[in-house]
Amino acid sequence: MTGKTHIMAGITATTVVAAISGEYEAEWLIAAGAVGGLIPDICHSGSKIGRRFPLVSKLVNTIFGHRTFTHSLLFLALMALILSKAVSNPSITMGILIGMATHLLLDAATKQGIKLLYPSKITVRFPVTTKTGGKAENILLLIMTGITLYFANDIVGLF
Ligand SMILES: [Zn+2]
């Protein structure tokens, strides 16, 4: 999936959570969701986040490879632990974690799949997969935009 789709997925999921739960500060939750949607691709130097942090990206890629550790439940749990200690705003912590979870879901819908159970080498992917940047991804992007607008309206009352 492209960075754009990952950002949108993070935004969509957190917008829905913000609207339904009413428990979080929506703007923090959603902004963090957009960032969280990109974080797992730190393992890939050509990604949006990898280009921003080239050194970290190179390091992670050299040690773990692409779509392994940073696309696993282990990494998600580790981030939950670090964020809960380092970040005082629970909306930011939750947003980042939700964004990251959507990233794993989306990448599991591609042919390459992800190493969700890293350090196990098992590849996890959905039975139906899509090509990155393909037509299905564009349709998904449209659907997510629609869902986001619908729930964002619940939060701010646009229309
Ligand atoms: Zn990824």
PDB file of C-alpha atoms and ligand atoms in Angstrom:
ATOM      1  CA  MET A   1       0.000   0.000   0.000  1.00  0.00           C
ATOM      2  CA  THR A   2       1.154   3.558  -0.620  1.00  0.00           C
ATOM      3  CA  GLY A   3       1.898   6.051   2.152  1.00  0.00           C
ATOM      4  CA  LYS A   4      -1.198   8.006   1.201  1.00  0.00           C
ATOM      5  CA  THR A   5      -3.416   4.992   1.800  1.00  0.00           C
ATOM      6  CA  HIS A   6      -1.720   4.244   5.110  1.00  0.00           C
ATOM      7  CA  ILE A   7      -2.227   7.819   6.306  1.00  0.00           C
ATOM      8  CA  MET A   8      -5.870   7.725   5.275  1.00  0.00           C
ATOM      9  CA  ALA A   9      -6.452   4.385   7.008  1.00  0.00           C
ATOM     10  CA  GLY A  10      -5.014   5.792  10.234  1.00  0.00           C
ATOM     11  CA  ILE A  11      -7.224   8.858   9.919  1.00  0.00           C
ATOM     12  CA  THR A  12     -10.337   6.827   9.108  1.00  0.00           C
ATOM     13  CA  ALA A  13      -9.964   4.373  11.984  1.00  0.00           C
ATOM     14  CA  THR A  14      -9.248   7.063  14.565  1.00  0.00           C
ATOM     15  CA  THR A  15     -12.087   9.262  13.306  1.00  0.00           C
ATOM     16  CA  VAL A  16     -14.483   6.346  13.749  1.00  0.00           C
ATOM     17  CA  VAL A  17     -13.116   5.597  17.230  1.00  0.00           C
ATOM     18  CA  ALA A  18     -13.308   9.278  18.221  1.00  0.00           C
ATOM     19  CA  ALA A  19     -16.896   9.567  17.013  1.00  0.00           C
ATOM     20  CA  ILE A  20     -18.122   6.326  18.559  1.00  0.00           C
ATOM     21  CA  SER A  21     -16.254   6.319  21.879  1.00  0.00           C
ATOM     22  CA  GLY A  22     -16.369  10.065  22.576  1.00  0.00           C
ATOM     23  CA  GLU A  23     -13.587   9.287  25.040  1.00  0.00           C
ATOM     24  CA  TYR A  24     -10.615  10.852  23.322  1.00  0.00           C
ATOM     25  CA  GLU A  25      -9.558  14.324  22.202  1.00  0.00           C
ATOM     26  CA  ALA A  26     -10.533  13.869  18.569  1.00  0.00           C
ATOM     27  CA  GLU A  27      -7.928  16.159  17.012  1.00  0.00           C
ATOM     28  CA  TRP A  28      -5.017  14.494  18.863  1.00  0.00           C
ATOM     29  CA  LEU A  29      -6.333  11.014  18.277  1.00  0.00           C
ATOM     30  CA  ILE A  30      -6.755  11.586  14.533  1.00  0.00           C
ATOM     31  CA  ALA A  31      -3.429  13.399  14.009  1.00  0.00           C
ATOM     32  CA  ALA A  32      -1.652  10.607  15.872  1.00  0.00           C
ATOM     33  CA  GLY A  33      -3.551   8.063  13.786  1.00  0.00           C
ATOM     34  CA  ALA A  34      -2.152   9.574  10.598  1.00  0.00           C
ATOM     35  CA  VAL A  35       1.401   9.348  11.970  1.00  0.00           C
ATOM     36  CA  GLY A  36       0.878   5.852  13.364  1.00  0.00           C
ATOM     37  CA  GLY A  37      -0.267   4.725   9.934  1.00  0.00           C
ATOM     38  CA  LEU A  38       3.217   5.456   8.608  1.00  0.00           C
ATOM     39  CA  ILE A  39       5.413   4.246  11.468  1.00  0.00           C
ATOM     40  CA  PRO A  40       5.745   0.547  10.541  1.00  0.00           C
ATOM     41  CA  ASP A  41       7.304   1.504   7.192  1.00  0.00           C
ATOM     42  CA  ILE A  42      10.321   2.974   8.965  1.00  0.00           C
ATOM     43  CA  CYS A  43      11.873  -0.341   7.837  1.00  0.00           C
ATOM     44  CA  HIS A  44      11.680   0.834   4.233  1.00  0.00           C
ATOM     45  CA  SER A  45      13.957   3.713   3.179  1.00  0.00           C
ATOM     46  CA  GLY A  46      11.804   4.628   0.174  1.00  0.00           C
ATOM     47  CA  SER A  47       8.672   5.116   2.294  1.00  0.00           C
ATOM     48  CA  LYS A  48       7.319   8.492   3.388  1.00  0.00           C
ATOM     49  CA  ILE A  49       8.579   8.057   6.927  1.00  0.00           C
ATOM     50  CA  GLY A  50      11.785   6.322   5.825  1.00  0.00           C
ATOM     51  CA  ARG A  51      12.726   9.334   3.692  1.00  0.00           C
ATOM     52  CA  ARG A  52      12.166  11.606   6.674  1.00  0.00           C
ATOM     53  CA  PHE A  53      14.352   9.533   8.997  1.00  0.00           C
ATOM     54  CA  PRO A  54      16.862   7.968   6.598  1.00  0.00           C
ATOM     55  CA  LEU A  55      19.357   6.899   9.265  1.00  0.00           C
ATOM     56  CA  VAL A  56      16.849   5.171  11.532  1.00  0.00           C
ATOM     57  CA  SER A  57      15.268   3.622   8.488  1.00  0.00           C
ATOM     58  CA  LYS A  58      18.550   2.245   7.173  1.00  0.00           C
ATOM     59  CA  LEU A  59      19.397   0.847  10.592  1.00  0.00           C
ATOM     60  CA  VAL A  60      16.035  -0.875  11.055  1.00  0.00           C
ATOM     61  CA  ASN A  61      16.156  -2.233   7.528  1.00  0.00           C
ATOM     62  CA  THR A  62      19.677  -3.587   7.957  1.00  0.00           C
ATOM     63  CA  ILE A  63      18.870  -5.298  11.243  1.00  0.00           C
ATOM     64  CA  PHE A  64      15.379  -6.619  10.548  1.00  0.00           C
ATOM     65  CA  GLY A  65      14.703  -6.336   6.828  1.00  0.00           C
ATOM     66  CA  HIS A  66      11.481  -5.059   5.294  1.00  0.00           C
ATOM     67  CA  ARG A  67       8.077  -5.835   6.792  1.00  0.00           C
ATOM     68  CA  THR A  68       9.290  -8.021   9.606  1.00  0.00           C
ATOM     69  CA  PHE A  69       9.764  -6.662  13.135  1.00  0.00           C
ATOM     70  CA  THR A  70       8.053  -3.299  12.522  1.00  0.00           C
ATOM     71  CA  HIS A  71       5.032  -5.122  11.082  1.00  0.00           C
ATOM     72  CA  SER A  72       4.577  -7.445  14.043  1.00  0.00           C
ATOM     73  CA  LEU A  73       2.476  -7.711  17.184  1.00  0.00           C
ATOM     74  CA  LEU A  74       5.728  -7.635  19.129  1.00  0.00           C
ATOM     75  CA  PHE A  75       6.553  -4.157  17.794  1.00  0.00           C
ATOM     76  CA  LEU A  76       2.992  -2.993  18.451  1.00  0.00           C
ATOM     77  CA  ALA A  77       3.207  -4.206  22.064  1.00  0.00           C
ATOM     78  CA  LEU A  78       6.619  -2.601  22.492  1.00  0.00           C
ATOM     79  CA  MET A  79       5.346   0.708  21.142  1.00  0.00           C
ATOM     80  CA  ALA A  80       2.330   0.499  23.474  1.00  0.00           C
ATOM     81  CA  LEU A  81       4.695   0.069  26.402  1.00  0.00           C
ATOM     82  CA  ILE A  82       7.036   2.902  25.354  1.00  0.00           C
ATOM     83  CA  LEU A  83       4.225   5.325  24.491  1.00  0.00           C
ATOM     84  CA  SER A  84       2.328   4.660  27.705  1.00  0.00           C
ATOM     85  CA  LYS A  85       5.467   5.659  29.616  1.00  0.00           C
ATOM     86  CA  ALA A  86       6.741   8.480  27.372  1.00  0.00           C
ATOM     87  CA  VAL A  87       3.555  10.220  26.228  1.00  0.00           C
ATOM     88  CA  SER A  88       1.247  11.809  28.777  1.00  0.00           C
ATOM     89  CA  ASN A  89      -1.713  12.300  26.436  1.00  0.00           C
ATOM     90  CA  PRO A  90      -3.649   9.013  26.084  1.00  0.00           C
ATOM     91  CA  SER A  91      -5.309  10.291  22.895  1.00  0.00           C
ATOM     92  CA  ILE A  92      -1.904  10.462  21.197  1.00  0.00           C
ATOM     93  CA  THR A  93      -0.853   7.036  22.436  1.00  0.00           C
ATOM     94  CA  MET A  94      -4.107   5.433  21.362  1.00  0.00           C
ATOM     95  CA  GLY A  95      -4.070   7.223  17.997  1.00  0.00           C
ATOM     96  CA  ILE A  96      -0.576   6.025  17.138  1.00  0.00           C
ATOM     97  CA  LEU A  97      -1.403   2.448  18.106  1.00  0.00           C
ATOM     98  CA  ILE A  98      -4.637   2.447  16.105  1.00  0.00           C
ATOM     99  CA  GLY A  99      -2.810   3.908  13.098  1.00  0.00           C
ATOM    100  CA  MET A 100      -0.128   1.233  13.344  1.00  0.00           C
ATOM    101  CA  ALA A 101      -2.732  -1.506  13.601  1.00  0.00           C
ATOM    102  CA  THR A 102      -4.421  -0.291  10.407  1.00  0.00           C
ATOM    103  CA  HIS A 103      -1.029  -0.370   8.690  1.00  0.00           C
ATOM    104  CA  LEU A 104      -0.572  -4.030   9.573  1.00  0.00           C
ATOM    105  CA  LEU A 105      -4.100  -4.837   8.409  1.00  0.00           C
ATOM    106  CA  LEU A 106      -3.567  -3.155   5.045  1.00  0.00           C
ATOM    107  CA  ASP A 107      -0.163  -4.717   4.412  1.00  0.00           C
ATOM    108  CA  ALA A 108      -1.621  -8.116   5.278  1.00  0.00           C
ATOM    109  CA  ALA A 109      -3.916  -7.508   2.301  1.00  0.00           C
ATOM    110  CA  THR A 110      -0.949  -7.392  -0.103  1.00  0.00           C
ATOM    111  CA  LYS A 111       0.783 -10.294  -1.799  1.00  0.00           C
ATOM    112  CA  GLN A 112       3.971  -9.910   0.202  1.00  0.00           C
ATOM    113  CA  GLY A 113       2.047 -10.123   3.497  1.00  0.00           C
ATOM    114  CA  ILE A 114       3.664  -9.328   6.851  1.00  0.00           C
ATOM    115  CA  LYS A 115       5.614 -11.139   9.564  1.00  0.00           C
ATOM    116  CA  LEU A 116       2.901 -10.487  12.127  1.00  0.00           C
ATOM    117  CA  LEU A 117       4.292 -13.069  14.540  1.00  0.00           C
ATOM    118  CA  TYR A 118       7.945 -11.981  14.235  1.00  0.00           C
ATOM    119  CA  PRO A 119      10.452 -13.399  15.281  1.00  0.00           C
ATOM    120  CA  SER A 120       8.543 -16.310  13.778  1.00  0.00           C
ATOM    121  CA  LYS A 121       9.099 -16.365  10.008  1.00  0.00           C
ATOM    122  CA  ILE A 122       5.465 -17.134   9.234  1.00  0.00           C
ATOM    123  CA  THR A 123       4.004 -14.787   6.643  1.00  0.00           C
ATOM    124  CA  VAL A 124       0.517 -13.581   7.454  1.00  0.00           C
ATOM    125  CA  ARG A 125      -1.744 -12.394   4.649  1.00  0.00           C
ATOM    126  CA  PHE A 126      -5.413 -12.360   3.824  1.00  0.00           C
ATOM    127  CA  PRO A 127      -6.697 -14.942   1.359  1.00  0.00           C
ATOM    128  CA  VAL A 128      -7.487 -12.100  -1.053  1.00  0.00           C
ATOM    129  CA  THR A 129      -4.678  -9.637  -1.704  1.00  0.00           C
ATOM    130  CA  THR A 130      -4.217  -6.473  -3.751  1.00  0.00           C
ATOM    131  CA  LYS A 131      -1.371  -4.861  -5.617  1.00  0.00           C
ATOM    132  CA  THR A 132       0.200  -1.700  -4.179  1.00  0.00           C
ATOM    133  CA  GLY A 133      -1.025   1.357  -6.043  1.00  0.00           C
ATOM    134  CA  GLY A 134      -3.586  -0.726  -7.952  1.00  0.00           C
ATOM    135  CA  LYS A 135      -7.224  -0.010  -8.702  1.00  0.00           C
ATOM    136  CA  ALA A 136      -8.417  -1.731  -5.530  1.00  0.00           C
ATOM    137  CA  GLU A 137      -6.250   0.589  -3.470  1.00  0.00           C
ATOM    138  CA  ASN A 138      -7.816   3.645  -5.112  1.00  0.00           C
ATOM    139  CA  ILE A 139     -11.289   2.318  -4.438  1.00  0.00           C
ATOM    140  CA  LEU A 140     -10.310   1.636  -0.831  1.00  0.00           C
ATOM    141  CA  LEU A 141      -9.017   5.198  -0.567  1.00  0.00           C
ATOM    142  CA  LEU A 142     -12.357   6.537  -1.778  1.00  0.00           C
ATOM    143  CA  ILE A 143     -14.333   4.359   0.617  1.00  0.00           C
ATOM    144  CA  MET A 144     -12.153   5.400   3.542  1.00  0.00           C
ATOM    145  CA  THR A 145     -12.558   9.059   2.642  1.00  0.00           C
ATOM    146  CA  GLY A 146     -16.339   8.601   2.628  1.00  0.00           C
ATOM    147  CA  ILE A 147     -16.324   6.861   6.010  1.00  0.00           C
ATOM    148  CA  THR A 148     -14.063   9.559   7.454  1.00  0.00           C
ATOM    149  CA  LEU A 149     -16.337  12.377   6.295  1.00  0.00           C
ATOM    150  CA  TYR A 150     -19.381  10.591   7.654  1.00  0.00           C
ATOM    151  CA  PHE A 151     -17.909  10.118  11.134  1.00  0.00           C
ATOM    152  CA  ALA A 152     -16.072  13.450  11.174  1.00  0.00           C
ATOM    153  CA  ASN A 153     -19.468  15.048  10.762  1.00  0.00           C
ATOM    154  CA  ASP A 154     -20.512  13.269  13.968  1.00  0.00           C
ATOM    155  CA  ILE A 155     -17.647  14.975  15.751  1.00  0.00           C
ATOM    156  CA  VAL A 156     -17.777  18.496  14.356  1.00  0.00           C
ATOM    157  CA  GLY A 157     -21.221  18.725  12.734  1.00  0.00           C
ATOM    158  CA  LEU A 158     -20.244  19.920   9.267  1.00  0.00           C
ATOM    159  CA  PHE A 159     -23.481  18.965   7.575  1.00  0.00           C
TER     160      PHE A 159
HETATM  161 ZN    ZN B   1       4.237  -1.515   5.574  1.00  0.00          ZN
END
